[in-house]
């Protein structure tokens, strides 16, 4: 097979950090079959463990401040045309994207699906608060859909990789804990020590049967009263969507404001259900904090805490939901339930997101424009949402069938649908922590 080209250049893909597990290795294997050259930079023993082609593996063992210069050298030495990574907010990725944009290197960003749990997100140059979706309006999307004759991708035929997700997370941190001697300069983008992280993952994995029973009982208690209830959708406090794209630093801050707003504004017979994230490993004692805050505001008997699990059963009877910027908000909107988000997110559009305060929202929530949301959802399904998953074997196979061609395409997923000037490649700012790093010419996004 002749070498694949990008313009007149051979395609050279450089992979950085990916989702836990073997997905990046599987994607690289398929790309090599197209004639492309593929390399991987690893920053710790966990990265190395899941990259099975040792000849293409490049260990980075220097200090973090040396990474930008090392990355520049790699792009020149290898002739890199494409950069592949998972999440754009961690410092090593934000720095690499900035340099890549200056050198006309295409950046392929993977993330968990915006329409989770059934999908994976694939974009170029940035995701979440750095996504092109942040600057696109609903009328632009509707216009693009009117011009489009493409079919929606098929829905995933299977999903259920939560156990695999937790397993690979625990295994990854086991490698960091016991086999990371070569990478003594590695600094994690999360503050928690590796030993603590591993312990939390392992504990979560072992206690899954107990948590399932606990969750079912809590859900039953929340629903059996027959009273109207509102949902608070918690997230992982250390996740980049919270740390980089909101004004909150942890879930306790969000809980304090949400419960106070409920106490101040909700009718006295209404209930509040606090829904824990499915991957929460209790870095913060959120259940205890919920009880403390609820009691302090005099609503202890009206607030219920549900540990993890699936959302559908609770959503089906909810009056409304609030979140920082969880992708679970998409499930709320899909059902036509009023939603208030308090962070920057790709679905934070005025047509279907309330602008009320906590108290106002819990008292009389503004409903979404369901027609506008359906257009928005349809646009995502035709562009950046790919059926499949990172963690189960079946999910990876389904994902690879479609996403490989998306990486090889000359234009990004949005350019295939957007007409005229809207299809031009955007200028970009990359968010790292609470800072914004200008990447080439700056993009004038409104992160609202």
Short mmCIF file of C-alpha atoms in Angstrom, two decimals:
data_model
loop_
_atom_site.label_atom_id
_atom_site.label_comp_id
_atom_site.label_asym_id
_atom_site.label_seq_id
_atom_site.Cartn_x
_atom_site.Cartn_y
_atom_site.Cartn_z
CA UNK A 1 0.00 0.00 0.00
CA UNK A 2 1.45 3.45 -0.89
CA UNK A 3 2.06 5.74 2.08
CA UNK A 4 -0.93 7.79 3.15
CA UNK A 5 -0.42 11.51 2.59
CA UNK A 6 -1.67 14.76 4.07
CA UNK A 7 -1.45 17.09 1.12
CA UNK A 8 1.97 16.15 -0.25
CA UNK A 9 3.30 14.86 3.10
CA UNK A 10 3.32 11.39 4.52
CA UNK A 11 1.07 11.11 7.58
CA UNK A 12 3.04 10.78 10.81
CA UNK A 13 0.84 10.39 13.91
CA UNK A 14 2.25 11.13 17.36
CA UNK A 15 0.13 9.84 20.26
CA UNK A 16 0.29 11.35 23.75
CA UNK A 17 -1.78 10.18 26.74
CA UNK A 18 -4.99 8.27 26.06
CA UNK A 19 -7.88 6.74 27.97
CA UNK A 20 -6.91 3.96 30.39
CA UNK A 21 -6.58 0.67 28.58
CA UNK A 22 -5.63 -0.52 25.07
CA UNK A 23 -7.75 1.75 22.82
CA UNK A 24 -4.88 3.96 21.63
CA UNK A 25 -2.79 0.89 20.84
CA UNK A 26 -5.66 -0.59 18.80
CA UNK A 27 -6.18 2.70 16.92
CA UNK A 28 -2.45 2.90 16.11
CA UNK A 29 -2.50 -0.64 14.72
CA UNK A 30 -5.29 0.28 12.30
CA UNK A 31 -3.55 3.51 11.24
CA UNK A 32 -0.36 1.60 10.41
CA UNK A 33 -2.38 -0.57 8.03
CA UNK A 34 -3.24 2.58 6.05
CA UNK A 35 0.46 3.27 5.46
CA UNK A 36 0.81 5.95 8.15
CA UNK A 37 3.72 6.07 10.60
CA UNK A 38 2.70 6.04 14.28
CA UNK A 39 4.71 6.90 17.41
CA UNK A 40 3.75 7.21 21.06
CA UNK A 41 5.21 9.39 23.83
CA UNK A 42 4.79 7.81 27.26
CA UNK A 43 5.05 9.73 30.51
CA UNK A 44 4.78 6.90 33.00
CA UNK A 45 4.71 3.12 33.36
CA UNK A 46 0.95 3.05 32.82
CA UNK A 47 1.36 4.63 29.38
CA UNK A 48 4.01 2.07 28.47
CA UNK A 49 2.02 -0.91 29.71
CA UNK A 50 -0.83 -0.30 27.27
CA UNK A 51 1.37 0.41 24.22
CA UNK A 52 2.42 -2.95 22.82
CA UNK A 53 4.67 -1.88 19.94
CA UNK A 54 7.91 -1.13 21.81
CA UNK A 55 9.79 0.04 18.71
CA UNK A 56 7.45 3.03 18.31
CA UNK A 57 7.41 3.97 22.00
CA UNK A 58 9.25 7.13 23.14
CA UNK A 59 9.64 7.52 26.93
CA UNK A 60 9.68 11.05 28.32
CA UNK A 61 11.63 10.95 31.58
CA UNK A 62 12.80 14.56 31.88
CA UNK A 63 11.34 17.25 34.14
CA UNK A 64 7.95 18.71 33.16
CA UNK A 65 9.44 22.11 32.30
CA UNK A 66 11.53 20.43 29.60
CA UNK A 67 8.48 18.98 27.85
CA UNK A 68 7.67 21.88 25.47
CA UNK A 69 11.19 21.94 24.04
CA UNK A 70 11.27 18.14 23.81
CA UNK A 71 7.95 18.14 21.99
CA UNK A 72 9.19 20.74 19.51
CA UNK A 73 12.21 18.57 18.83
CA UNK A 74 10.06 15.49 18.28
CA UNK A 75 7.80 17.24 15.80
CA UNK A 76 10.84 18.30 13.76
CA UNK A 77 12.78 15.02 13.99
CA UNK A 78 9.81 12.79 13.19
CA UNK A 79 8.10 15.16 10.76
CA UNK A 80 4.87 14.94 12.74
CA UNK A 81 1.72 15.79 10.77
CA UNK A 82 -0.90 14.69 13.31
CA UNK A 83 -1.17 14.74 17.12
CA UNK A 84 -3.56 12.36 18.91
CA UNK A 85 -4.56 12.74 22.57
CA UNK A 86 -7.33 12.19 25.11
CA UNK A 87 -8.55 15.41 26.75
CA UNK A 88 -6.99 18.78 26.07
CA UNK A 89 -6.79 20.40 29.52
CA UNK A 90 -3.95 18.55 31.26
CA UNK A 91 -0.75 20.68 31.08
CA UNK A 92 1.30 18.39 28.81
CA UNK A 93 -1.56 18.30 26.31
CA UNK A 94 -2.36 22.01 26.46
CA UNK A 95 1.31 22.85 25.83
CA UNK A 96 1.54 20.36 22.96
CA UNK A 97 -1.64 21.69 21.30
CA UNK A 98 -0.30 25.24 21.48
CA UNK A 99 2.92 24.22 19.73
CA UNK A 100 1.12 21.97 17.23
CA UNK A 101 -1.23 24.77 16.17
CA UNK A 102 1.77 27.02 15.50
CA UNK A 103 3.27 24.34 13.24
CA UNK A 104 0.13 23.43 11.27
CA UNK A 105 -0.05 20.00 12.90
CA UNK A 106 -3.59 18.57 13.01
CA UNK A 107 -4.70 17.82 16.57
CA UNK A 108 -7.14 14.95 17.10
CA UNK A 109 -8.87 15.12 20.50
CA UNK A 110 -10.79 12.21 22.00
CA UNK A 111 -13.13 12.60 24.96
CA UNK A 112 -15.97 10.76 26.64
CA UNK A 113 -19.15 11.16 24.62
CA UNK A 114 -21.15 14.37 24.87
CA UNK A 115 -24.19 12.10 24.46
CA UNK A 116 -22.81 9.59 26.95
CA UNK A 117 -23.12 6.71 27.74
CA UNK A 118 -23.65 5.56 24.18
CA UNK A 119 -21.01 7.58 22.36
CA UNK A 120 -17.40 8.79 22.18
CA UNK A 121 -16.47 12.36 21.22
CA UNK A 122 -13.96 13.05 18.44
CA UNK A 123 -12.98 16.64 17.62
CA UNK A 124 -10.00 18.57 16.32
CA UNK A 125 -7.95 21.16 18.22
CA UNK A 126 -10.12 21.18 21.37
CA UNK A 127 -13.02 19.66 23.29
CA UNK A 128 -15.48 20.68 26.02
CA UNK A 129 -14.89 24.38 26.73
CA UNK A 130 -12.40 24.53 23.83
CA UNK A 131 -14.74 22.85 21.33
CA UNK A 132 -15.96 24.51 18.15
CA UNK A 133 -19.43 23.83 19.49
CA UNK A 134 -18.93 26.65 22.00
CA UNK A 135 -19.14 29.28 19.25
CA UNK A 136 -21.77 27.64 17.04
CA UNK A 137 -25.35 28.84 17.40
CA UNK A 138 -28.51 26.77 17.09
CA UNK A 139 -29.55 28.63 13.87
CA UNK A 140 -26.17 27.72 12.32
CA UNK A 141 -26.73 24.09 13.24
CA UNK A 142 -30.28 24.11 11.87
CA UNK A 143 -29.06 25.62 8.61
CA UNK A 144 -26.37 22.96 8.32
CA UNK A 145 -28.90 20.19 8.94
CA UNK A 146 -31.18 21.55 6.21
CA UNK A 147 -28.33 21.23 3.71
CA UNK A 148 -27.27 17.80 4.90
CA UNK A 149 -28.35 14.55 3.27
CA UNK A 150 -26.05 12.33 5.36
CA UNK A 151 -27.50 9.56 7.48
CA UNK A 152 -27.15 9.47 11.24
CA UNK A 153 -24.57 6.95 12.48
CA UNK A 154 -26.09 3.69 13.71
CA UNK A 155 -26.80 3.59 17.45
CA UNK A 156 -24.36 1.49 19.48
CA UNK A 157 -25.48 -2.11 19.60
CA UNK A 158 -24.05 -2.65 23.07
CA UNK A 159 -22.88 -0.60 26.01
CA UNK A 160 -21.86 -1.68 29.46
CA UNK A 161 -18.17 -1.06 30.05
CA UNK A 162 -18.29 0.61 33.49
CA UNK A 163 -16.59 -2.36 35.13
CA UNK A 164 -13.90 -2.37 32.42
CA UNK A 165 -13.45 1.37 32.91
CA UNK A 166 -12.87 0.95 36.64
CA UNK A 167 -10.66 -2.13 36.08
CA UNK A 168 -8.34 -0.34 33.63
CA UNK A 169 -8.20 2.69 35.93
CA UNK A 170 -7.08 0.49 38.83
CA UNK A 171 -4.56 -1.39 36.65
CA UNK A 172 -3.11 1.86 35.27
CA UNK A 173 -2.51 3.21 38.76
CA UNK A 174 -1.01 -0.13 39.85
CA UNK A 175 1.68 0.36 37.19
CA UNK A 176 2.30 3.90 38.45
CA UNK A 177 2.53 2.71 42.02
CA UNK A 178 4.87 -0.26 41.56
CA UNK A 179 6.70 0.06 38.21
CA UNK A 180 7.26 3.78 37.71
CA UNK A 181 10.92 3.96 38.77
CA UNK A 182 12.08 5.05 35.29
CA UNK A 183 9.74 8.04 35.34
CA UNK A 184 10.81 9.69 38.57
CA UNK A 185 10.11 13.17 37.19
CA UNK A 186 6.52 12.37 36.24
CA UNK A 187 4.00 14.78 37.73
CA UNK A 188 0.34 13.86 37.60
CA UNK A 189 -2.25 16.42 36.52
CA UNK A 190 -4.27 15.40 39.59
CA UNK A 191 -3.21 16.27 43.11
CA UNK A 192 -4.05 12.95 44.81
CA UNK A 193 -1.06 10.63 45.44
CA UNK A 194 -0.86 7.56 43.18
CA UNK A 195 -1.13 5.18 46.15
CA UNK A 196 -4.37 6.82 47.27
CA UNK A 197 -5.74 6.83 43.72
CA UNK A 198 -5.00 3.12 43.30
CA UNK A 199 -6.59 2.29 46.65
CA UNK A 200 -9.74 4.21 45.74
CA UNK A 201 -10.06 2.50 42.34
CA UNK A 202 -9.48 -0.94 43.85
CA UNK A 203 -11.95 -0.30 46.65
CA UNK A 204 -14.56 0.92 44.17
CA UNK A 205 -14.08 -2.21 42.06
CA UNK A 206 -14.41 -4.57 45.04
CA UNK A 207 -17.43 -2.81 46.51
CA UNK A 208 -19.49 -2.61 43.32
CA UNK A 209 -22.02 -5.28 44.46
CA UNK A 210 -22.55 -3.49 47.80
CA UNK A 211 -22.87 -0.10 46.10
CA UNK A 212 -25.48 -1.57 43.74
CA UNK A 213 -27.68 -2.61 46.65
CA UNK A 214 -27.12 0.69 48.43
CA UNK A 215 -28.04 2.57 45.26
CA UNK A 216 -31.25 0.62 44.69
CA UNK A 217 -32.40 1.28 48.23
CA UNK A 218 -31.61 5.00 48.02
CA UNK A 219 -33.41 5.29 44.67
CA UNK A 220 -36.45 3.48 46.07
CA UNK A 221 -36.57 5.83 49.07
CA UNK A 222 -36.32 8.89 46.81
CA UNK A 223 -39.18 7.75 44.56
CA UNK A 224 -41.58 6.10 46.99
CA UNK A 225 -42.71 9.33 48.71
CA UNK A 226 -44.75 10.39 45.68
CA UNK A 227 -43.55 13.98 46.20
CA UNK A 228 -42.12 16.08 43.33
CA UNK A 229 -38.32 16.06 43.33
CA UNK A 230 -35.40 17.83 41.69
CA UNK A 231 -32.04 16.29 40.79
CA UNK A 232 -28.51 17.53 41.52
CA UNK A 233 -26.09 15.81 39.12
CA UNK A 234 -22.67 15.60 40.73
CA UNK A 235 -19.41 15.22 38.80
CA UNK A 236 -15.87 14.12 39.60
CA UNK A 237 -14.37 17.10 41.39
CA UNK A 238 -10.91 16.51 39.88
CA UNK A 239 -12.20 16.24 36.30
CA UNK A 240 -11.04 18.85 33.79
CA UNK A 241 -14.63 19.84 32.98
CA UNK A 242 -14.91 21.11 36.56
CA UNK A 243 -11.37 22.36 37.13
CA UNK A 244 -10.91 24.04 33.72
CA UNK A 245 -14.42 24.96 32.64
CA UNK A 246 -16.18 26.14 35.79
CA UNK A 247 -15.67 28.41 38.79
CA UNK A 248 -15.90 25.48 41.24
CA UNK A 249 -12.89 23.70 42.70
CA UNK A 250 -14.77 20.76 44.25
CA UNK A 251 -18.22 19.23 44.64
CA UNK A 252 -18.70 20.45 48.22
CA UNK A 253 -18.86 24.06 46.98
CA UNK A 254 -21.51 23.13 44.44
CA UNK A 255 -23.51 21.14 47.00
CA UNK A 256 -23.55 24.11 49.39
CA UNK A 257 -25.04 26.44 46.76
CA UNK A 258 -27.48 23.88 45.38
CA UNK A 259 -28.93 22.83 48.74
CA UNK A 260 -29.15 26.43 49.95
CA UNK A 261 -30.97 27.38 46.74
CA UNK A 262 -33.37 24.48 47.20
CA UNK A 263 -34.07 25.49 50.82
CA UNK A 264 -34.69 29.10 49.79
CA UNK A 265 -36.75 28.58 46.65
CA UNK A 266 -38.40 25.16 46.37
CA UNK A 267 -41.98 24.55 47.58
CA UNK A 268 -42.00 22.97 51.03
CA UNK A 269 -43.33 19.62 49.81
CA UNK A 270 -40.63 19.18 47.14
CA UNK A 271 -37.67 16.82 47.57
CA UNK A 272 -34.03 17.08 46.41
CA UNK A 273 -32.10 14.05 45.13
CA UNK A 274 -28.31 14.27 45.03
CA UNK A 275 -27.04 11.88 42.32
CA UNK A 276 -23.41 10.80 42.70
CA UNK A 277 -21.19 10.32 39.62
CA UNK A 278 -20.91 6.62 38.63
CA UNK A 279 -17.09 6.73 38.94
CA UNK A 280 -16.99 8.67 42.21
CA UNK A 281 -14.33 7.13 44.48
CA UNK A 282 -15.04 9.31 47.52
CA UNK A 283 -12.04 11.61 47.59
CA UNK A 284 -14.53 13.95 49.19
CA UNK A 285 -17.00 12.56 51.78
CA UNK A 286 -19.93 13.75 49.67
CA UNK A 287 -22.63 11.73 51.41
CA UNK A 288 -21.66 13.12 54.80
CA UNK A 289 -21.28 16.65 53.43
CA UNK A 290 -24.75 16.41 51.90
CA UNK A 291 -26.29 15.50 55.26
CA UNK A 292 -24.38 18.27 57.05
CA UNK A 293 -25.37 20.97 54.55
CA UNK A 294 -29.00 19.83 54.36
CA UNK A 295 -29.35 19.80 58.15
CA UNK A 296 -27.73 23.23 58.39
CA UNK A 297 -30.37 24.64 56.02
CA UNK A 298 -33.26 22.86 57.71
CA UNK A 299 -34.07 20.47 54.85
CA UNK A 300 -32.40 17.29 56.11
CA UNK A 301 -35.62 15.29 55.81
CA UNK A 302 -36.17 16.41 52.20
CA UNK A 303 -32.74 15.63 50.72
CA UNK A 304 -31.73 12.15 49.50
CA UNK A 305 -28.27 10.97 48.40
CA UNK A 306 -28.00 8.29 45.67
CA UNK A 307 -24.53 6.70 45.27
CA UNK A 308 -23.63 6.33 41.58
CA UNK A 309 -25.47 4.10 39.15
CA UNK A 310 -27.53 4.82 36.05
CA UNK A 311 -29.55 7.98 35.76
CA UNK A 312 -32.58 7.01 33.66
CA UNK A 313 -34.84 5.71 36.43
CA UNK A 314 -34.43 8.88 38.50
CA UNK A 315 -34.75 11.21 35.52
CA UNK A 316 -38.01 9.76 34.28
CA UNK A 317 -39.94 11.31 37.19
CA UNK A 318 -37.81 14.38 38.00
CA UNK A 319 -39.19 17.93 37.91
CA UNK A 320 -35.83 19.48 37.00
CA UNK A 321 -32.07 19.01 37.27
CA UNK A 322 -29.03 21.16 38.04
CA UNK A 323 -25.38 20.46 37.29
CA UNK A 324 -22.08 22.22 36.78
CA UNK A 325 -21.52 21.00 33.22
CA UNK A 326 -21.99 17.22 33.34
CA UNK A 327 -22.64 15.40 30.08
CA UNK A 328 -25.58 13.86 31.94
CA UNK A 329 -27.28 17.18 31.24
CA UNK A 330 -27.83 15.90 27.70
CA UNK A 331 -30.01 13.08 29.07
CA UNK A 332 -32.04 15.68 30.97
CA UNK A 333 -32.62 17.79 27.86
CA UNK A 334 -33.41 14.78 25.70
CA UNK A 335 -36.38 14.12 28.01
CA UNK A 336 -37.50 17.77 27.85
CA UNK A 337 -36.80 18.33 31.57
CA UNK A 338 -35.75 21.84 32.72
CA UNK A 339 -31.98 22.09 33.24
CA UNK A 340 -29.73 24.70 34.87
CA UNK A 341 -25.96 24.39 34.40
CA UNK A 342 -23.40 26.49 36.26
CA UNK A 343 -20.26 25.88 34.20
CA UNK A 344 -19.12 26.19 30.60
CA UNK A 345 -20.34 23.33 28.42
CA UNK A 346 -21.01 22.54 24.79
CA UNK A 347 -24.77 22.35 25.45
CA UNK A 348 -25.01 25.65 27.31
CA UNK A 349 -27.23 27.32 24.71
CA UNK A 350 -29.86 29.93 25.70
CA UNK A 351 -32.56 28.07 23.77
CA UNK A 352 -32.61 25.20 26.24
CA UNK A 353 -30.58 26.11 29.33
CA UNK A 354 -32.17 28.22 32.07
CA UNK A 355 -30.42 31.38 33.26
CA UNK A 356 -32.19 31.45 36.65
CA UNK A 357 -30.55 31.43 40.06
CA UNK A 358 -30.69 28.25 42.14
CA UNK A 359 -33.64 29.51 44.20
CA UNK A 360 -35.57 30.79 41.18
CA UNK A 361 -34.99 27.57 39.29
CA UNK A 362 -36.10 25.27 42.10
CA UNK A 363 -39.19 27.46 42.61
CA UNK A 364 -40.31 27.64 38.97
CA UNK A 365 -37.84 26.14 36.46
CA UNK A 366 -37.78 27.45 32.89
CA UNK A 367 -38.47 24.58 30.45
CA UNK A 368 -36.18 23.98 27.45
CA UNK A 369 -37.05 24.58 23.81
CA UNK A 370 -37.23 20.90 22.88
CA UNK A 371 -37.23 21.55 19.13
CA UNK A 372 -33.98 23.53 19.44
CA UNK A 373 -32.41 20.77 21.50
CA UNK A 374 -33.44 18.09 19.00
CA UNK A 375 -31.69 20.08 16.25
CA UNK A 376 -28.61 20.42 18.43
CA UNK A 377 -28.57 16.70 19.21
CA UNK A 378 -29.03 15.81 15.56
CA UNK A 379 -26.08 18.05 14.66
CA UNK A 380 -23.84 16.27 17.19
CA UNK A 381 -24.86 12.84 15.90
CA UNK A 382 -23.92 13.86 12.35
CA UNK A 383 -20.55 15.33 13.37
CA UNK A 384 -18.54 14.63 16.53
CA UNK A 385 -20.34 11.71 18.21
CA UNK A 386 -19.07 8.23 17.34
CA UNK A 387 -20.82 5.03 18.49
CA UNK A 388 -18.70 2.74 20.64
CA UNK A 389 -16.52 2.92 23.73
CA UNK A 390 -12.91 2.99 24.93
CA UNK A 391 -12.95 0.24 27.52
CA UNK A 392 -14.79 -2.90 26.39
CA UNK A 393 -13.49 -4.98 23.49
CA UNK A 394 -16.80 -4.81 21.68
CA UNK A 395 -17.05 -1.05 22.19
CA UNK A 396 -13.52 -0.52 20.82
CA UNK A 397 -14.26 -2.54 17.71
CA UNK A 398 -17.38 -0.52 17.00
CA UNK A 399 -15.54 2.75 17.59
CA UNK A 400 -12.62 1.84 15.32
CA UNK A 401 -14.90 1.00 12.41
CA UNK A 402 -15.89 4.65 12.07
CA UNK A 403 -13.35 6.84 13.83
CA UNK A 404 -10.29 5.78 11.82
CA UNK A 405 -11.68 7.32 8.63
CA UNK A 406 -12.54 10.47 10.60
CA UNK A 407 -8.87 10.86 11.61
CA UNK A 408 -7.75 10.36 8.01
CA UNK A 409 -10.23 12.86 6.55
CA UNK A 410 -8.88 16.20 5.37
CA UNK A 411 -11.53 18.23 7.19
CA UNK A 412 -12.84 18.00 10.73
CA UNK A 413 -16.30 16.57 11.53
CA UNK A 414 -17.98 19.99 11.56
CA UNK A 415 -16.56 21.15 8.20
CA UNK A 416 -18.33 18.27 6.48
CA UNK A 417 -21.67 19.80 7.46
CA UNK A 418 -21.24 23.54 7.94
CA UNK A 419 -21.67 25.80 4.89
CA UNK A 420 -19.63 28.83 3.85
CA UNK A 421 -17.52 30.71 6.36
CA UNK A 422 -18.81 28.58 9.23
CA UNK A 423 -16.72 25.70 7.91
CA UNK A 424 -13.43 27.53 8.21
CA UNK A 425 -10.97 26.19 10.75
CA UNK A 426 -11.32 28.25 13.94
CA UNK A 427 -8.64 30.08 15.80
CA UNK A 428 -8.15 28.56 19.21
CA UNK A 429 -7.50 29.15 22.86
CA UNK A 430 -6.63 26.17 25.02
CA UNK A 431 -7.69 26.14 28.65
CA UNK A 432 -5.18 24.71 31.12
CA UNK A 433 -6.44 24.71 34.68
CA UNK A 434 -7.84 28.23 35.16
CA UNK A 435 -5.42 29.79 32.65
CA UNK A 436 -5.93 30.27 28.91
CA UNK A 437 -3.01 29.53 26.59
CA UNK A 438 -3.18 31.35 23.25
CA UNK A 439 -2.68 28.85 20.43
CA UNK A 440 -1.53 30.65 17.29
CA UNK A 441 -4.08 33.28 16.37
CA UNK A 442 -6.61 33.48 19.19
CA UNK A 443 -10.21 32.43 18.93
CA UNK A 444 -12.80 34.83 20.23
CA UNK A 445 -15.01 32.29 21.98
CA UNK A 446 -17.66 33.25 24.48
CA UNK A 447 -17.45 30.51 27.06
CA UNK A 448 -21.02 30.74 28.28
#
